[in-house]
mmCIF file of C-alpha atoms in Angstrom:
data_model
loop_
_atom_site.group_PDB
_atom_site.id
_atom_site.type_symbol
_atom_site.label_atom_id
_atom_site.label_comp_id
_atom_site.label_asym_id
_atom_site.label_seq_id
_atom_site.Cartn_x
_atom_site.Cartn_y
_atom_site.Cartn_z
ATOM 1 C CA UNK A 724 10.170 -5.913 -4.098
ATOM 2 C CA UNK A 725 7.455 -7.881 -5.783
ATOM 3 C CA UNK A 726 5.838 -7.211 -8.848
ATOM 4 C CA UNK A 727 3.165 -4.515 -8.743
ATOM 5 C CA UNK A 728 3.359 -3.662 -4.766
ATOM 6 C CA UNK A 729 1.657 -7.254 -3.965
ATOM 7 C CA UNK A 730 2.357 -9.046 -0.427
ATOM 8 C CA UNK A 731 3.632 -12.653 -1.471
ATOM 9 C CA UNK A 732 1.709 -15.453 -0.072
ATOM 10 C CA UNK A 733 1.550 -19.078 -0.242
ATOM 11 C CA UNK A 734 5.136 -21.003 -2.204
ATOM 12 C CA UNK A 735 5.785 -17.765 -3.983
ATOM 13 C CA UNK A 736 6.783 -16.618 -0.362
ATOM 14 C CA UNK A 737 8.098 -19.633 1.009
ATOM 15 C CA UNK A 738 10.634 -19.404 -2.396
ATOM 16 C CA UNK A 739 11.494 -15.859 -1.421
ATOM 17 C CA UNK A 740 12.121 -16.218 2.426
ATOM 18 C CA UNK A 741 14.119 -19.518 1.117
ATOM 19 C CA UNK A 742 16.685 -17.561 -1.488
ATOM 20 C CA UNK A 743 17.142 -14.693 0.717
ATOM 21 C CA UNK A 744 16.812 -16.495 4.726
ATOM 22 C CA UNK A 745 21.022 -15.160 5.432
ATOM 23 C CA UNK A 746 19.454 -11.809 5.555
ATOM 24 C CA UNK A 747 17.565 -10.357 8.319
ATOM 25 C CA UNK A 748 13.980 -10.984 8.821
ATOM 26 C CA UNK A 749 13.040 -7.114 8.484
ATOM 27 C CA UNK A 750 14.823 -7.138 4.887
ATOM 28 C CA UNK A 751 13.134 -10.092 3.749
ATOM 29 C CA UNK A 752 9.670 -8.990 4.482
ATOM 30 C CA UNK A 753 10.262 -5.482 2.492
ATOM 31 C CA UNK A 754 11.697 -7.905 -0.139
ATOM 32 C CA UNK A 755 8.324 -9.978 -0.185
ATOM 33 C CA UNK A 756 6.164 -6.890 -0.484
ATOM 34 C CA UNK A 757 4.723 -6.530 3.572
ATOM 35 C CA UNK A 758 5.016 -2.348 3.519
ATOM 36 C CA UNK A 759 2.411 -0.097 4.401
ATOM 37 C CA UNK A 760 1.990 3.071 2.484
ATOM 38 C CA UNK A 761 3.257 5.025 5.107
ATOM 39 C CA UNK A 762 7.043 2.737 4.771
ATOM 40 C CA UNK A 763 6.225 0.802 7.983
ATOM 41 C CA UNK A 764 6.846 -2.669 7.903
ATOM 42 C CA UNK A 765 3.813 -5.370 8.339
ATOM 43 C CA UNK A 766 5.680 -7.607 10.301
ATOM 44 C CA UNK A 767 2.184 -9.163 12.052
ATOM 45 C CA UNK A 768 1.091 -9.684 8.662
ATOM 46 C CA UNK A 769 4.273 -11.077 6.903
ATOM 47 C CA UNK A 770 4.559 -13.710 10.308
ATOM 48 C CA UNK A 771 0.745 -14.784 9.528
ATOM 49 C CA UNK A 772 1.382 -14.879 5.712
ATOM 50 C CA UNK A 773 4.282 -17.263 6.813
ATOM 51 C CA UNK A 774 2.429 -19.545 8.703
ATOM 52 C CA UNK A 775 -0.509 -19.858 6.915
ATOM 53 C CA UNK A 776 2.173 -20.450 4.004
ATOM 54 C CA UNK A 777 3.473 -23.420 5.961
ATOM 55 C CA UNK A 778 0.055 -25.337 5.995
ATOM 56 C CA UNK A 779 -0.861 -23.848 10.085
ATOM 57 C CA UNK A 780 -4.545 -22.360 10.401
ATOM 58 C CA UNK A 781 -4.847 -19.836 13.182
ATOM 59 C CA UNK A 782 -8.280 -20.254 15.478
ATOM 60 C CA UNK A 783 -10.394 -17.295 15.154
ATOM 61 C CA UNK A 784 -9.095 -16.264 11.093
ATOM 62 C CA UNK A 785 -10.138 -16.266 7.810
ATOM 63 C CA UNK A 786 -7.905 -16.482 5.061
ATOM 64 C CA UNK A 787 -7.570 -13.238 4.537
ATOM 65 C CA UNK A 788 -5.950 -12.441 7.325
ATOM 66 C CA UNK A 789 -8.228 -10.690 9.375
ATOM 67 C CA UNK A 790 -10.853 -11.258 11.293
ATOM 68 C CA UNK A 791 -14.889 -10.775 10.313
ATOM 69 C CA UNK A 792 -14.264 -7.243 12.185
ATOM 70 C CA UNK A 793 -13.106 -4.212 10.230
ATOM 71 C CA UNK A 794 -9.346 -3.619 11.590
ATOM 72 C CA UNK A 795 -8.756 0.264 11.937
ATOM 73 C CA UNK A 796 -4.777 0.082 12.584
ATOM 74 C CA UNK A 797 -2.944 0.775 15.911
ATOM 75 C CA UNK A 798 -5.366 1.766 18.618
ATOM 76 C CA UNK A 799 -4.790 3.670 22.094
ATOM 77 C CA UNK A 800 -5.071 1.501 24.913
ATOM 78 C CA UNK A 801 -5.322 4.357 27.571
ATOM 79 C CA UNK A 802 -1.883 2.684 29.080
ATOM 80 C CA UNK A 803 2.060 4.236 29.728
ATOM 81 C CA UNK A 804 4.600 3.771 31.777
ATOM 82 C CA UNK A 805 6.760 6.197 34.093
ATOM 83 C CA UNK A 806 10.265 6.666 32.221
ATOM 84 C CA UNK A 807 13.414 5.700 34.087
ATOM 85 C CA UNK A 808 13.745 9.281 34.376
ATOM 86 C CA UNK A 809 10.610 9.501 36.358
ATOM 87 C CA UNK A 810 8.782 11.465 33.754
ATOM 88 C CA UNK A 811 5.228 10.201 32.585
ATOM 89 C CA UNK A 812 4.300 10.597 29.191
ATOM 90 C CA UNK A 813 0.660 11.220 27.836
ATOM 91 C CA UNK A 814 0.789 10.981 24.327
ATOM 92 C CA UNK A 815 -0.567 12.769 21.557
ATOM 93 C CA UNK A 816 -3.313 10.794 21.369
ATOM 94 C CA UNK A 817 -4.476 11.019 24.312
ATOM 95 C CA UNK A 818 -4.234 15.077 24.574
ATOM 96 C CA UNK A 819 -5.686 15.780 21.108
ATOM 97 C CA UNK A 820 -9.224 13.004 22.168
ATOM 98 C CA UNK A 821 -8.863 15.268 25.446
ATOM 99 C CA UNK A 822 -8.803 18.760 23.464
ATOM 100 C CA UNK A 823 -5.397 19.428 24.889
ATOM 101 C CA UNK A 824 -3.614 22.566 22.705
ATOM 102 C CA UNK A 825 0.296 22.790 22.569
ATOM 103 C CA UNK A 826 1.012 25.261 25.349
ATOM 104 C CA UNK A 827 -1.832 25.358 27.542
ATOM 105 C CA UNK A 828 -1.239 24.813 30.757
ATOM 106 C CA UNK A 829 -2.320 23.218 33.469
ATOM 107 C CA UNK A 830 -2.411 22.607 37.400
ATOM 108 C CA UNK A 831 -1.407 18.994 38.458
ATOM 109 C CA UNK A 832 -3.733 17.596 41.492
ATOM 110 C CA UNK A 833 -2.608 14.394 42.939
ATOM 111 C CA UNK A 834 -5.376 12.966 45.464
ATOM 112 C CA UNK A 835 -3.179 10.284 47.412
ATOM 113 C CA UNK A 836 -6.310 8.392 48.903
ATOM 114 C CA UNK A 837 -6.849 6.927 45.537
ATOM 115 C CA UNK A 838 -3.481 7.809 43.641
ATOM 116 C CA UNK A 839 -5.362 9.497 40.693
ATOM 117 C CA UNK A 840 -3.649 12.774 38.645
ATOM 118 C CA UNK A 841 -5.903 15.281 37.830
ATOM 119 C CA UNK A 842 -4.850 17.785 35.446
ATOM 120 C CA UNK A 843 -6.767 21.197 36.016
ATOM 121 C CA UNK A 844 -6.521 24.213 33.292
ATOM 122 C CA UNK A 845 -4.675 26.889 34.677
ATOM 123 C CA UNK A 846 -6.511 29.561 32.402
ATOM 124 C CA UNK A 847 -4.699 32.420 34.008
ATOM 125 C CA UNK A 848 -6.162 31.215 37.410
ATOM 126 C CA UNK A 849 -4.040 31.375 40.751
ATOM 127 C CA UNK A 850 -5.272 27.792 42.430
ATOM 128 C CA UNK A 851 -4.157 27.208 45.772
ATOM 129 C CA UNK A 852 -4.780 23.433 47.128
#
Protein backbone atom coordinates (compact mmCIF):
# COMPACT_ATOMS: atom_id res chain seq x y z
CA UNK A 1 0.00 0.00 0.00
CA UNK A 2 1.47 3.40 -0.62
CA UNK A 3 2.65 5.74 1.73
CA UNK A 4 -0.02 7.75 3.54
CA UNK A 5 -3.29 6.19 1.66
CA UNK A 6 -2.21 8.15 -1.72
CA UNK A 7 -3.35 6.71 -5.30
CA UNK A 8 0.07 6.46 -7.31
CA UNK A 9 0.15 8.30 -10.48
CA UNK A 10 2.47 9.12 -13.16
CA UNK A 11 6.28 6.70 -13.12
CA UNK A 12 5.75 6.09 -9.46
CA UNK A 13 2.84 3.84 -10.83
CA UNK A 14 4.20 2.71 -13.92
CA UNK A 15 7.33 1.35 -11.38
CA UNK A 16 4.74 -0.36 -9.23
CA UNK A 17 2.48 -2.08 -11.92
CA UNK A 18 6.14 -2.98 -13.47
CA UNK A 19 7.64 -4.91 -10.12
CA UNK A 20 4.47 -6.51 -9.30
CA UNK A 21 2.65 -7.13 -13.27
CA UNK A 22 2.79 -11.52 -12.40
CA UNK A 23 0.08 -10.66 -10.02
CA UNK A 24 -3.42 -10.00 -10.81
CA UNK A 25 -4.63 -6.69 -11.87
CA UNK A 26 -7.12 -6.37 -8.76
CA UNK A 27 -3.95 -6.92 -6.35
CA UNK A 28 -1.90 -4.49 -8.00
CA UNK A 29 -4.30 -1.66 -7.88
CA UNK A 30 -4.87 -2.20 -3.88
CA UNK A 31 -1.02 -2.31 -3.95
CA UNK A 32 -0.87 1.21 -5.75
CA UNK A 33 -3.33 2.80 -3.35
CA UNK A 34 -6.90 2.83 -5.77
CA UNK A 35 -9.36 1.85 -2.51
CA UNK A 36 -12.28 3.63 -1.54
CA UNK A 37 -13.04 4.08 2.08
CA UNK A 38 -15.66 1.75 1.99
CA UNK A 39 -12.69 -1.30 0.73
CA UNK A 40 -14.03 -1.20 -2.87
CA UNK A 41 -11.61 -1.16 -5.43
CA UNK A 42 -11.29 2.01 -7.99
CA UNK A 43 -10.64 0.03 -10.82
CA UNK A 44 -12.12 3.03 -13.39
CA UNK A 45 -9.79 5.19 -11.70
CA UNK A 46 -6.58 3.00 -11.41
CA UNK A 47 -7.25 2.12 -15.58
CA UNK A 48 -7.35 6.12 -16.18
CA UNK A 49 -4.39 6.72 -13.77
CA UNK A 50 -2.68 4.07 -16.09
CA UNK A 51 -3.23 5.61 -19.18
CA UNK A 52 -2.80 8.97 -18.48
CA UNK A 53 0.54 7.46 -16.88
CA UNK A 54 1.46 6.15 -20.31
CA UNK A 55 1.44 9.66 -22.05
CA UNK A 56 -2.68 9.00 -23.59
CA UNK A 57 -5.10 12.09 -22.91
CA UNK A 58 -8.73 11.08 -22.78
CA UNK A 59 -11.27 13.65 -24.82
CA UNK A 60 -13.61 15.23 -22.49
CA UNK A 61 -10.94 15.09 -19.02
CA UNK A 62 -8.99 17.08 -16.99
CA UNK A 63 -6.15 15.88 -15.24
CA UNK A 64 -7.68 15.18 -12.40
CA UNK A 65 -9.57 12.66 -13.45
CA UNK A 66 -12.89 13.86 -13.59
CA UNK A 67 -14.80 15.82 -15.44
CA UNK A 68 -15.80 19.81 -14.73
CA UNK A 69 -19.10 18.04 -13.18
CA UNK A 70 -19.20 17.05 -9.52
CA UNK A 71 -19.22 13.01 -9.67
CA UNK A 72 -21.67 11.68 -6.88
CA UNK A 73 -20.64 7.79 -7.15
CA UNK A 74 -22.77 4.93 -8.61
CA UNK A 75 -26.13 6.19 -9.76
CA UNK A 76 -29.56 4.25 -10.48
CA UNK A 77 -30.30 4.01 -13.96
CA UNK A 78 -34.02 2.93 -13.50
CA UNK A 79 -32.86 -0.46 -15.50
CA UNK A 80 -32.91 -4.62 -14.44
CA UNK A 81 -33.18 -7.55 -15.92
CA UNK A 82 -35.57 -10.70 -15.39
CA UNK A 83 -33.33 -13.48 -13.59
CA UNK A 84 -32.95 -16.84 -15.30
CA UNK A 85 -35.26 -17.85 -12.71
CA UNK A 86 -37.88 -15.57 -14.04
CA UNK A 87 -37.90 -13.39 -11.00
CA UNK A 88 -37.52 -9.49 -11.47
CA UNK A 89 -35.70 -7.64 -9.07
CA UNK A 90 -36.40 -3.92 -7.98
CA UNK A 91 -33.73 -2.91 -5.91
CA UNK A 92 -33.36 -1.09 -2.87
CA UNK A 93 -32.96 1.87 -4.46
CA UNK A 94 -35.57 2.01 -6.25
CA UNK A 95 -38.19 1.01 -3.30
CA UNK A 96 -36.69 3.32 -0.65
CA UNK A 97 -36.94 6.78 -3.70
CA UNK A 98 -40.52 5.04 -4.04
CA UNK A 99 -41.27 5.00 -0.09
CA UNK A 100 -41.51 1.26 -0.25
CA UNK A 101 -41.30 -0.27 3.68
CA UNK A 102 -39.99 -3.93 4.21
CA UNK A 103 -43.23 -5.88 4.38
CA UNK A 104 -45.82 -3.91 2.85
CA UNK A 105 -47.54 -5.37 0.42
CA UNK A 106 -48.83 -4.93 -2.62
CA UNK A 107 -51.25 -5.95 -5.60
CA UNK A 108 -49.41 -6.60 -8.97
CA UNK A 109 -51.48 -5.13 -12.15
CA UNK A 110 -50.13 -6.08 -15.45
CA UNK A 111 -51.98 -4.03 -18.35
CA UNK A 112 -50.92 -6.22 -21.49
CA UNK A 113 -51.88 -3.43 -24.12
CA UNK A 114 -48.79 -1.64 -23.13
CA UNK A 115 -46.84 -4.35 -21.00
CA UNK A 116 -46.46 -1.97 -17.96
CA UNK A 117 -46.46 -3.50 -14.01
CA UNK A 118 -48.22 -1.57 -11.74
CA UNK A 119 -47.73 -2.24 -8.22
CA UNK A 120 -50.91 -1.21 -6.11
CA UNK A 121 -50.78 -1.11 -2.04
CA UNK A 122 -52.78 -3.73 -0.75
CA UNK A 123 -53.47 -1.76 2.62
CA UNK A 124 -55.75 -4.44 3.91
CA UNK A 125 -57.90 -3.92 0.71
CA UNK A 126 -59.61 -6.97 -1.15
CA UNK A 127 -59.00 -5.72 -5.05
CA UNK A 128 -60.60 -7.70 -7.56
CA UNK A 129 -59.43 -6.89 -11.36
Amino acid sequence: MPQNGKMLEGETLLAKVRIFADRPMDQIARICGYVGPSGRLLKQKFYYALVLAKGFQVPGKEESGTSGAKRRGRQADFTTRVHGNGNLLIGQTYTHRAGIEPGQEFFIEIHEDTGSIFLLPCDGQDLHV
